[in-house]
Short mmCIF file of C-alpha atoms in Angstrom, two decimals:
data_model
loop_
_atom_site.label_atom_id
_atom_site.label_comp_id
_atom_site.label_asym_id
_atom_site.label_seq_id
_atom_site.Cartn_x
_atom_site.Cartn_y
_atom_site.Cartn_z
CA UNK A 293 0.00 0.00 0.00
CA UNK A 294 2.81 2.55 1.20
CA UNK A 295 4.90 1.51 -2.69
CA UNK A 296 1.29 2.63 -4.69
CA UNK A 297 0.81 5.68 -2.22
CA UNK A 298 4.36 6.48 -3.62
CA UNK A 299 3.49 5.71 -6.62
CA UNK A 300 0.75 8.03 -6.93
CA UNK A 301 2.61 10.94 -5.62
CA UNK A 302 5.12 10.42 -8.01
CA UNK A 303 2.61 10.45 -10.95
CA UNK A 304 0.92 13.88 -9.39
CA UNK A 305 4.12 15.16 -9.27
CA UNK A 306 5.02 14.45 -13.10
CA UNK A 307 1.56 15.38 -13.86
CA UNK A 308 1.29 18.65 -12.78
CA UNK A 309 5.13 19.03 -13.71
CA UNK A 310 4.30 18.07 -17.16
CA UNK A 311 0.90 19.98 -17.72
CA UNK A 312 2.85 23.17 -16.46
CA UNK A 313 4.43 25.22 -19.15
CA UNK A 314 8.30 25.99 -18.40
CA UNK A 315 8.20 29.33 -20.19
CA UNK A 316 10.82 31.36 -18.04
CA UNK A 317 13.96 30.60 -20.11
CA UNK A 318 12.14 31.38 -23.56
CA UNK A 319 10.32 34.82 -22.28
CA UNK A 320 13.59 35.56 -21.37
CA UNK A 321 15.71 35.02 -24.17
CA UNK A 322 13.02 36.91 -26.26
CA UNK A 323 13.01 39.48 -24.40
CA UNK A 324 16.98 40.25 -24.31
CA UNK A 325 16.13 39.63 -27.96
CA UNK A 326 13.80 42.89 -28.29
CA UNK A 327 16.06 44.74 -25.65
CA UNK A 328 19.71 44.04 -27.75
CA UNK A 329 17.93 45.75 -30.79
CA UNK A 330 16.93 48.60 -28.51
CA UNK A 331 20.35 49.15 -27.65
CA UNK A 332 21.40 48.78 -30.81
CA UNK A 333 19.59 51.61 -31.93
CA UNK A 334 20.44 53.61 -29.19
CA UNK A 335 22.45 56.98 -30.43
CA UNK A 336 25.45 56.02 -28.65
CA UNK A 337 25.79 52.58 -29.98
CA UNK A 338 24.74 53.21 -33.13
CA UNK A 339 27.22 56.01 -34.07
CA UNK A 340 29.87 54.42 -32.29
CA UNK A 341 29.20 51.73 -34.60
CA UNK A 342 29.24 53.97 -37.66
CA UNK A 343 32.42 55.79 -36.88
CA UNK A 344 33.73 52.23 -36.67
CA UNK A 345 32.68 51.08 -39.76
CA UNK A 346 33.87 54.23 -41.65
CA UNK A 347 37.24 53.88 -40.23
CA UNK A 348 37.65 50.35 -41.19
CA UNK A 349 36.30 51.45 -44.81
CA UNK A 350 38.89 54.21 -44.92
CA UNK A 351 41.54 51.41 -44.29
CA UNK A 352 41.55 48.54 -46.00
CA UNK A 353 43.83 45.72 -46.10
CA UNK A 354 43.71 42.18 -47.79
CA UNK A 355 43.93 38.73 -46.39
CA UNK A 356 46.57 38.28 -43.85
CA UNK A 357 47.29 41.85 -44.28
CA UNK A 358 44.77 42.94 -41.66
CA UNK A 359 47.20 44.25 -39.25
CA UNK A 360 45.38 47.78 -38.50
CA UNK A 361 41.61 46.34 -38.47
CA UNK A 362 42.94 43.81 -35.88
CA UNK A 363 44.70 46.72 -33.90
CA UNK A 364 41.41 48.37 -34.28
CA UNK A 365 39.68 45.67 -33.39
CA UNK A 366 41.81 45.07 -30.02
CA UNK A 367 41.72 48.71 -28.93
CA UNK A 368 37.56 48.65 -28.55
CA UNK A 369 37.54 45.11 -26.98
CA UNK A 370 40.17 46.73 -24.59
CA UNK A 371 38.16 49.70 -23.67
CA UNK A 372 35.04 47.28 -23.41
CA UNK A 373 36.51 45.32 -21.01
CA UNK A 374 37.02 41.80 -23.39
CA UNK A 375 39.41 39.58 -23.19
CA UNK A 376 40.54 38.23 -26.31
CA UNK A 377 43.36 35.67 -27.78
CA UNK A 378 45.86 37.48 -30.65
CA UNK A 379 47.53 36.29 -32.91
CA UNK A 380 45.52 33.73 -34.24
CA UNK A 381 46.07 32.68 -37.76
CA UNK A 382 47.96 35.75 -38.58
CA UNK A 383 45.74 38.81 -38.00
CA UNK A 384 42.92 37.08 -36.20
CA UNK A 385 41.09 37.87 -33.08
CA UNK A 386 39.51 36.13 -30.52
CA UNK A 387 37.59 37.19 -28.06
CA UNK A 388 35.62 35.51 -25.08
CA UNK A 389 32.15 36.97 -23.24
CA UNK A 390 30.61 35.25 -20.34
CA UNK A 391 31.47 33.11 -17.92
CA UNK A 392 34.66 31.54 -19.70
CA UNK A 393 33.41 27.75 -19.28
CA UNK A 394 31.20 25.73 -21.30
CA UNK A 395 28.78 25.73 -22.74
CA UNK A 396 31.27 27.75 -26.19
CA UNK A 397 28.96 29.52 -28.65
CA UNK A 398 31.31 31.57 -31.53
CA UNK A 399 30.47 34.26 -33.49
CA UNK A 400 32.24 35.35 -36.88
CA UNK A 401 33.03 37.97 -38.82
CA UNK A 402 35.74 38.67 -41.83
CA UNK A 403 38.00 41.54 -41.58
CA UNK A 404 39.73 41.21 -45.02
CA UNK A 405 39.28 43.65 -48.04
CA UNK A 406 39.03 43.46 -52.33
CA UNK A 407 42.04 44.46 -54.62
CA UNK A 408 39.71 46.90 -56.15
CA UNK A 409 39.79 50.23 -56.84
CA UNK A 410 36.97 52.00 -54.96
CA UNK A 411 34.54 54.50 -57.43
CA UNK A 412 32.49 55.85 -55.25
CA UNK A 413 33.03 59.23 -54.17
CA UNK A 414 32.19 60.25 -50.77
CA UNK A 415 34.24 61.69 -47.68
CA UNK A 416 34.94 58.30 -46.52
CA UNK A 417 36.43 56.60 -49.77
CA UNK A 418 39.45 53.91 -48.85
CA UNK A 419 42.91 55.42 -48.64
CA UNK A 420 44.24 52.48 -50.69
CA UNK A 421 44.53 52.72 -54.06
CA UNK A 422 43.18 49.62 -55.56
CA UNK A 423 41.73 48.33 -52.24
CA UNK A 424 38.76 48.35 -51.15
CA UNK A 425 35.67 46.89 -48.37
CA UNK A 426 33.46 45.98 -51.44
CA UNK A 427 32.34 43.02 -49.94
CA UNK A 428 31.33 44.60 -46.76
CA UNK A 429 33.56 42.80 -44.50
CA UNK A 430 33.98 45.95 -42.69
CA UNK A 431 30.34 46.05 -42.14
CA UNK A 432 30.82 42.80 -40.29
CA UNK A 433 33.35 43.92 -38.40
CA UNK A 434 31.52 46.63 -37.08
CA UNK A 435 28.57 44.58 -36.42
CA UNK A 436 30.20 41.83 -34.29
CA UNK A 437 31.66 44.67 -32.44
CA UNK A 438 28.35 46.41 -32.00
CA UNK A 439 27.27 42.49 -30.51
CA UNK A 440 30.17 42.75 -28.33
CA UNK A 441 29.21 45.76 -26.97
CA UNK A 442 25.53 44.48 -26.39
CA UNK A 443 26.98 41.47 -24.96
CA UNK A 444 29.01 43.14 -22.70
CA UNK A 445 26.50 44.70 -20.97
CA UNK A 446 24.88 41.63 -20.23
CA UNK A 447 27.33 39.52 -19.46
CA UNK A 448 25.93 38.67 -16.10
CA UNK A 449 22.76 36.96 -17.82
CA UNK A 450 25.43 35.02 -20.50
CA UNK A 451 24.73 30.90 -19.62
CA UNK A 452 28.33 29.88 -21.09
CA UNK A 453 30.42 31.64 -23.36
CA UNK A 454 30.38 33.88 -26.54
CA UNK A 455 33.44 33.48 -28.54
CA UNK A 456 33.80 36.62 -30.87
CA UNK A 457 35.97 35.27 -34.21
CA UNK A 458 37.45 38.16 -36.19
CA UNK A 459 38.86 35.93 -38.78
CA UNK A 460 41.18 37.01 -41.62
CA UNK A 461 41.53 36.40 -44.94
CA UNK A 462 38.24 35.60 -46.11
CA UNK A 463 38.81 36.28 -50.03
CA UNK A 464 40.33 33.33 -51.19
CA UNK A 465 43.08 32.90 -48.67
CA UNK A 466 41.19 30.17 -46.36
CA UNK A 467 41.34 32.04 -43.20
CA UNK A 468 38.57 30.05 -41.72
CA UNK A 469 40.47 26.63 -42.09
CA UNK A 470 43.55 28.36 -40.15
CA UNK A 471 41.34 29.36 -37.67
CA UNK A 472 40.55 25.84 -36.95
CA UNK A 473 43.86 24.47 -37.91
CA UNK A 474 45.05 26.67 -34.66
CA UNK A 475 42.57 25.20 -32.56
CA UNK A 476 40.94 28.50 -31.59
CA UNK A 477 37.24 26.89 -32.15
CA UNK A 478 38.28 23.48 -30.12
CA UNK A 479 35.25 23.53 -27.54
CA UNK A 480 32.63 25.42 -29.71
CA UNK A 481 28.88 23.69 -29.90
CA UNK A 482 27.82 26.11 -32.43
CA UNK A 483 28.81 28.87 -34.99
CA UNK A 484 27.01 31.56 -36.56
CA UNK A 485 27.88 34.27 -39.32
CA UNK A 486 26.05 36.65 -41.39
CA UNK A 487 26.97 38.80 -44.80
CA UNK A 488 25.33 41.74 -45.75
CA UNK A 489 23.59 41.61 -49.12
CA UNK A 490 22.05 44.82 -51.07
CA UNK A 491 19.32 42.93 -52.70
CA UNK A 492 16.87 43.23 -49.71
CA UNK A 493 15.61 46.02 -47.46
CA UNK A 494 17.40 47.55 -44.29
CA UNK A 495 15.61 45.33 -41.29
CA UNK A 496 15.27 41.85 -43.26
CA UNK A 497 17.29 38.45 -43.27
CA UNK A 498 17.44 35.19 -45.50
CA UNK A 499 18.49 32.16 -45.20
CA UNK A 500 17.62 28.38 -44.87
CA UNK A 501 18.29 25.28 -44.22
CA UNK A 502 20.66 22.62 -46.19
CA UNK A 503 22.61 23.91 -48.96
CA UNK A 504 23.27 27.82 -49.36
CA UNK A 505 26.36 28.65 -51.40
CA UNK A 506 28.27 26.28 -53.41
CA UNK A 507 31.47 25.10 -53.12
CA UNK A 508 34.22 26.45 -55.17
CA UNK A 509 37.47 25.94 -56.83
CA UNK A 510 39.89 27.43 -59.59
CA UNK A 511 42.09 26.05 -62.18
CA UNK A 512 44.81 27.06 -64.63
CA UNK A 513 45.95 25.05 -67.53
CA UNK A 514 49.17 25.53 -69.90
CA UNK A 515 48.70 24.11 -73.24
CA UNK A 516 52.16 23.77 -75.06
CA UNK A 517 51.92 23.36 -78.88
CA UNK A 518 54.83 24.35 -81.49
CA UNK A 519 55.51 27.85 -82.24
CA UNK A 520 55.90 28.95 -85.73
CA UNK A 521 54.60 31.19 -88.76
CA UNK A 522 50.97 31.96 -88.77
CA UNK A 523 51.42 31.79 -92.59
CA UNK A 524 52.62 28.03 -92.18
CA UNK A 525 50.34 26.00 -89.94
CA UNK A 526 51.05 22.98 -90.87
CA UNK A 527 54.70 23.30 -89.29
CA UNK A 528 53.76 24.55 -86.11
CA UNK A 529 51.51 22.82 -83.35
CA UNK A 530 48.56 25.13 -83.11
CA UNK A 531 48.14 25.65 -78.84
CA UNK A 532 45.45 28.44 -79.93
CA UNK A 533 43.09 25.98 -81.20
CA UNK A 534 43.76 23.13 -78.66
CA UNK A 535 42.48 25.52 -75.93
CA UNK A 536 39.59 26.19 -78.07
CA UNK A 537 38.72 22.58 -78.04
CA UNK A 538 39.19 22.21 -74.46
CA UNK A 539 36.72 25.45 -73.53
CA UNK A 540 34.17 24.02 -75.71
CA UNK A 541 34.78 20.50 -74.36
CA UNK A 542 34.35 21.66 -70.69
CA UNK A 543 30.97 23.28 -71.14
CA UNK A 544 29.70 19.33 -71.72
CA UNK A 545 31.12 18.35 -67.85
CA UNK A 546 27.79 20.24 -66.90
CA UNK A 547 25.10 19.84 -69.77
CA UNK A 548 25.69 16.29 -70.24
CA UNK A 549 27.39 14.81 -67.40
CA UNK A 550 25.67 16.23 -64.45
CA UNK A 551 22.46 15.30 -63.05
CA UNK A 552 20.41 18.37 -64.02
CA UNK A 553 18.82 18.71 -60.16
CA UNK A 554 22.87 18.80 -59.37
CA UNK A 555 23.51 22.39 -60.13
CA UNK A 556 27.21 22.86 -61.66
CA UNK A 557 29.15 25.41 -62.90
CA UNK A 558 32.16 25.50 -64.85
CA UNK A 559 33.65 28.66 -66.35
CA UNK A 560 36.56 29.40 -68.21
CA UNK A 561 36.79 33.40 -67.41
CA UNK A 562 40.69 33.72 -68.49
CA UNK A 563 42.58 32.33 -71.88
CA UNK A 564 45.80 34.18 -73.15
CA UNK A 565 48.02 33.04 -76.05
CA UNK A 566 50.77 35.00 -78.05
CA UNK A 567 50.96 38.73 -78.19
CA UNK A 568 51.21 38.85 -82.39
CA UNK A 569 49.00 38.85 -85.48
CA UNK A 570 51.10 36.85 -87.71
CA UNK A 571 52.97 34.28 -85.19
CA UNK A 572 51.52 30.86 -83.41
CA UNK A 573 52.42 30.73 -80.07
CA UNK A 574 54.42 28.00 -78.01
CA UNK A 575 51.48 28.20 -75.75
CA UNK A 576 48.40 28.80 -74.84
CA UNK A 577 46.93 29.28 -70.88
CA UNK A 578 43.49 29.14 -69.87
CA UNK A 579 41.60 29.11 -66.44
CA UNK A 580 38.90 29.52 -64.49
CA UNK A 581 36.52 27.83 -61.53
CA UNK A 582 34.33 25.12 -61.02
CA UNK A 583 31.25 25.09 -58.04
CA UNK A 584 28.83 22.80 -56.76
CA UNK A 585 26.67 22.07 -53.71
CA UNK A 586 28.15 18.67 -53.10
CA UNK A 587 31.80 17.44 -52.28
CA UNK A 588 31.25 14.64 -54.40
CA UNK A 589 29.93 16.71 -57.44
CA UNK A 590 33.55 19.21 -56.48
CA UNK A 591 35.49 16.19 -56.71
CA UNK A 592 34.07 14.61 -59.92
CA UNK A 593 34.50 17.91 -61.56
CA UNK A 594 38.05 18.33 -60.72
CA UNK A 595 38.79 14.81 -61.72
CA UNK A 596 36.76 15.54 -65.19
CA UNK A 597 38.51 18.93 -66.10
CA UNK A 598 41.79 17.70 -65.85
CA UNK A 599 41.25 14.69 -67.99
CA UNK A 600 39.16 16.98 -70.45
CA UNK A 601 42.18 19.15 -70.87
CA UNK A 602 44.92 16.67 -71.00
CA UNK A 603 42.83 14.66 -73.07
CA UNK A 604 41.48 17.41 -75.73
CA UNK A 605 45.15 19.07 -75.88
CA UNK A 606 46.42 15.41 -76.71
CA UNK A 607 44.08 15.51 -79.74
CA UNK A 608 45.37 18.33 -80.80
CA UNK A 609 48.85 17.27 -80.50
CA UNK A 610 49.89 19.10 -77.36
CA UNK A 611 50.61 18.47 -73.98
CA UNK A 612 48.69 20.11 -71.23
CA UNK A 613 49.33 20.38 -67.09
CA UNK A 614 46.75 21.28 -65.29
CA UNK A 615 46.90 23.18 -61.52
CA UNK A 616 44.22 23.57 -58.90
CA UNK A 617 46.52 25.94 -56.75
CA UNK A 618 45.56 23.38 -53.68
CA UNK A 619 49.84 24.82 -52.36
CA UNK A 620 47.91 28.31 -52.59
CA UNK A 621 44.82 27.91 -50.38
CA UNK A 622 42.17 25.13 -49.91
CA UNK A 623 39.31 24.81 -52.23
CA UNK A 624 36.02 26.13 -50.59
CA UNK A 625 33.30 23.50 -49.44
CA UNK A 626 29.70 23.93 -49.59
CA UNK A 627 27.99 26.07 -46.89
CA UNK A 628 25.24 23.71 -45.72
CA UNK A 629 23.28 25.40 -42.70
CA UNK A 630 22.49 22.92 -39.74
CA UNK A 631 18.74 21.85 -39.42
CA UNK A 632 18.24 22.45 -35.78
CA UNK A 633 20.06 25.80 -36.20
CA UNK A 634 17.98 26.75 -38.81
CA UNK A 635 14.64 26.48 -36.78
CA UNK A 636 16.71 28.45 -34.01
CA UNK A 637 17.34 31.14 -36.47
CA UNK A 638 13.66 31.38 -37.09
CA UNK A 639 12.83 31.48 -33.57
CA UNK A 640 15.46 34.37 -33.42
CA UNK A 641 15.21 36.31 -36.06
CA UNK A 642 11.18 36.84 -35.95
CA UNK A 643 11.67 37.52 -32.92
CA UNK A 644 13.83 40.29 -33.56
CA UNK A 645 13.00 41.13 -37.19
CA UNK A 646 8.94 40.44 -37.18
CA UNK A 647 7.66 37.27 -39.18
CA UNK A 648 7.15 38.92 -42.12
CA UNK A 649 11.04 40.50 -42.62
CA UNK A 650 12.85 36.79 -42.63
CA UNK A 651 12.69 34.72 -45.49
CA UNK A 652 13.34 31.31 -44.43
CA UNK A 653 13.64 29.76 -48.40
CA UNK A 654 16.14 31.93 -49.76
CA UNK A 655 17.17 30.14 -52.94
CA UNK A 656 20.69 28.63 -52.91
CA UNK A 657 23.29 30.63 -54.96
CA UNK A 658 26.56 29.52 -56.63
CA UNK A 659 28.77 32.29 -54.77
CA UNK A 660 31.73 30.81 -52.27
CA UNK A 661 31.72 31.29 -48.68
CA UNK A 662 34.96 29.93 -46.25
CA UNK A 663 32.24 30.05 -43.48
CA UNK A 664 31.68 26.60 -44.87
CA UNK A 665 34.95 25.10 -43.60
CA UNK A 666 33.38 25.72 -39.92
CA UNK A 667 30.62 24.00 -41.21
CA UNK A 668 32.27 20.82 -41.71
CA UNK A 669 33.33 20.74 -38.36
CA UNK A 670 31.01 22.35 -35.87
CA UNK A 671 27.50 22.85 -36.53
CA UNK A 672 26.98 26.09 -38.08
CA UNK A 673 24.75 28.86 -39.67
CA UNK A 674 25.05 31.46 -42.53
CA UNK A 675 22.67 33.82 -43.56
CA UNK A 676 21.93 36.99 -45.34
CA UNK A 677 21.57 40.94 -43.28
CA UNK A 678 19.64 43.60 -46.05
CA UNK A 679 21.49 46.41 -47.07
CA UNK A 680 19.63 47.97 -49.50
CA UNK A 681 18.58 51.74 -49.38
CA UNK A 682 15.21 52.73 -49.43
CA UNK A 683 15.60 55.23 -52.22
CA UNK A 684 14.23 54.27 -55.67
CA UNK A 685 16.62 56.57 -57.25
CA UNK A 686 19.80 54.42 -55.41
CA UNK A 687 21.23 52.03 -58.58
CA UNK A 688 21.86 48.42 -57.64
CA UNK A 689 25.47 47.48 -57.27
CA UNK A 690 26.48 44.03 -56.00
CA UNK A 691 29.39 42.85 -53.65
CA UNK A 692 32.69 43.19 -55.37
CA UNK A 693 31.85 46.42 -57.48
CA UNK A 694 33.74 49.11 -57.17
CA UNK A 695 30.25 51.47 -56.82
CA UNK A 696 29.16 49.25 -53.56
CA UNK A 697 27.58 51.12 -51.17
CA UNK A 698 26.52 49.67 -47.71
CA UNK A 699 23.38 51.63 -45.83
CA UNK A 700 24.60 52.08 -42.79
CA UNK A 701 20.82 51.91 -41.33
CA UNK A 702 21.37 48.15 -41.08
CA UNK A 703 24.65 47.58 -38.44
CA UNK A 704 21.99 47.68 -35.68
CA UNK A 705 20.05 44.77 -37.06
CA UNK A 706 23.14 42.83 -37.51
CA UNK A 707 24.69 43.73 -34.45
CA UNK A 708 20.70 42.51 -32.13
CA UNK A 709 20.99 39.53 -34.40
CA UNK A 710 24.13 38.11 -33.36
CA UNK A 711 23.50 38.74 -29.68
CA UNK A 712 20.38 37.05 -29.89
CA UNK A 713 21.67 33.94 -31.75
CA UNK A 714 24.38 33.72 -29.13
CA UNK A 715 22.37 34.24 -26.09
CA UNK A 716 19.49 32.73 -26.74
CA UNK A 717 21.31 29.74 -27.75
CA UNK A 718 23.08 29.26 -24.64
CA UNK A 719 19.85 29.87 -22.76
CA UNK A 720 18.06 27.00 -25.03
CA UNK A 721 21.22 24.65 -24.10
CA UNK A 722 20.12 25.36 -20.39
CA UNK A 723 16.99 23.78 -20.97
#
């Protein structure tokens, strides 16, 4: 009798336990949510933030060359009261908010800069001639800084730790893959990063789940022929047409050897071959890049275009060698956005943004992120901040022009995001 009047209490118990909704930790998080955007907004932040950004803009440096940003960087952690880890991977920074034990939560943003000249004129144009933020790294910067700052303030109500990554070398140079390679991330349960886009309104985001940007890769090919007269072909080894062959052979590796719900590309964006009217050259160089949403589909194309060229230049009588510049920097993977992250990022980013600003099926796109070398090792999430001004009479320009513009309207979004990811991540973990 005394084991079922146990019994019983225990079932009460679980009962009313289990009919009882545990709300605290979720009205919590949401509200920090709507307060970090607040404070985001606030005058102080928000030009702090802009000064920032325009300072970084005026200043730009390429990958591994990101001395200044990461002084910069340093001196407002410093004043904020954020300790950090430097040097990592070069010019890296990494800084810690919370408690400093588990559970590790990481944040990233890219510091480096374009080698392009900058066109637009306005009293904050870069210094550096032919350098320039026109992929808005230094908007992220200044947003994961504006997060910090957010953070910081509430660093009593962190559960765990907020790792801030200030990675380098973004463009090309695989500065996420040193990151890891140095073992800053060892202890991380999560990752999240963001790039400003000026396709969509100030006050939106996109993203969603699976697949998001392709994997990349590049390749450069020397075709050696026989120089001679361009009056007598027939003594000469013709390297000119052999690359033509081999561009017009390549095009196939996607219209008739890949699945067409596999989407491919293969471009050949560079061929150069003699430098007169009347001579054949000894050679003949072409490259270009290759993408794909799959490692297997990046792997079958690399195997394909280097038998395609070797193969077509044989036909023509030349010899061909192929290079993938893997002694340069690592091939990008896919970016493939965690499923349980992704339904956290909806949580979040209504929350912050309203329902009706996030679109959670942006299409996948065939651009390269090095965000996705996190991804193959932590679970992680990318997604897309709007940029775009308001004004009809603004032209379009896309990342990498030289006429980019970023509205400036949009750090505080980016900056409530990423404290809200963060946070209310660690606060889910709790649960």
């Amino acid at each position: 009798m005394s084991s079922f009047k146990t019994w019983f209490n225990l079932f009460t118990i679980f009962y009313v336990l289990a009919a009882t909704p545990i709300f605290s930790l979720t009205d919590s998080s949401n509200q920090l949510s709507t307060n970090f955007l607040e404070i985001a907004k606030k005058p102080e932040v928000f030009d702090w933030m802009v000064k920032i950004r325009r300072k970084i803009h005026e200043n730009p440096e390429l990958g591994y060359e990101e001395f200044e940003t990461s002084k910069l960087i340093r001196e407002e952690l410093d004043k904020l009261g954020i300790p950090y880890k430097y040097p990592v991977a070069v010019t890296g920074v990494i800084g810690f908010i919370g408690t400093g034990k588990s559970p590790f939560v990481a944040l990233r943003a890219d510091m480096d800069a374009l080698p392009v000249q900058e066109m637009v004129e306005w009293e904050h144009k870069s210094k550096v001639p032919g350098k320039m933020h026109a992929c808005g790294h230094d908007a992220h910067v200044t947003m994961l800084l504006g997060a910090a700052n957010i953070l910081k303030q509430h660093e009593k109500e962190i559960q765990g730790t907020v790792v801030l990554v200030f990675q380098p070398a973004e463009e090309g140079g695989g500065g996420a893959k040193k990151i890891l390679e140095e073992g800053a991330l060892e202890n991380v349960t999560a990752i999240f990063g963001l790039h400003v886009v000026p396709l969509i309104p100030v006050g939106t985001a996109a993203s969603r789940s699976g697949p998001l940007t392709a994997g990349s890769g590049f390749f450069e090919a020397k075709i050696s022929g026989k120089g001679g007269h361009a009056a007598i072909p027939q003594l000469s080894i013709d390297p000119i047409l052999a690359a033509s062959n081999v561009i017009i052979s390549l095009q196939h590796l996607v219209s008739r050897e890949a699945d067409p719900l596999d989407p491919r590309v293969v471009t050949v964006s560079k061929i150069q071959g003699g430098d007169a009217f009347n001579v054949i050259p000894d050679y003949a160089t072409i490259g270009g890049t290759h993408r794909g949403f799959t490692n297997k589909s990046m792997d079958q194309l690399k195997l394909r275009i280097k038998q395609v060229i070797i193969g077509q230049a044989a036909v023509q009588r030349c010899n061909a060698t192929v290079n993938f510049f893997e002694n340069v920097g690592p091939a990008n993977p896919p970016t493939v956005n965690n499923g349980d992250l992704h339904k956290h990022f909806q949580n979040v980013a209504e929350n912050v943004l309203g329902v009706n600003n996030v679109n959670l099926n942006m299409p996948p796109f065939m651009v390269a992120e090095d965000f996705a070398f996190y991804q193959e090792v932590i679970p992680g999430y990318f997604f897309t901040l709007g940029m775009k001004y308001a004004s009809p009479n603004e032209p379009f320009q896309s990342l990498h022009s030289p006429y980019l513009r970023i509205n400036e309207d949009g750090l505080p979004y980016g900056a409530a995001l990423h404290a809200s990811l963060a946070t209310s991540y660690l606060i889910k973990l709790q649960q």
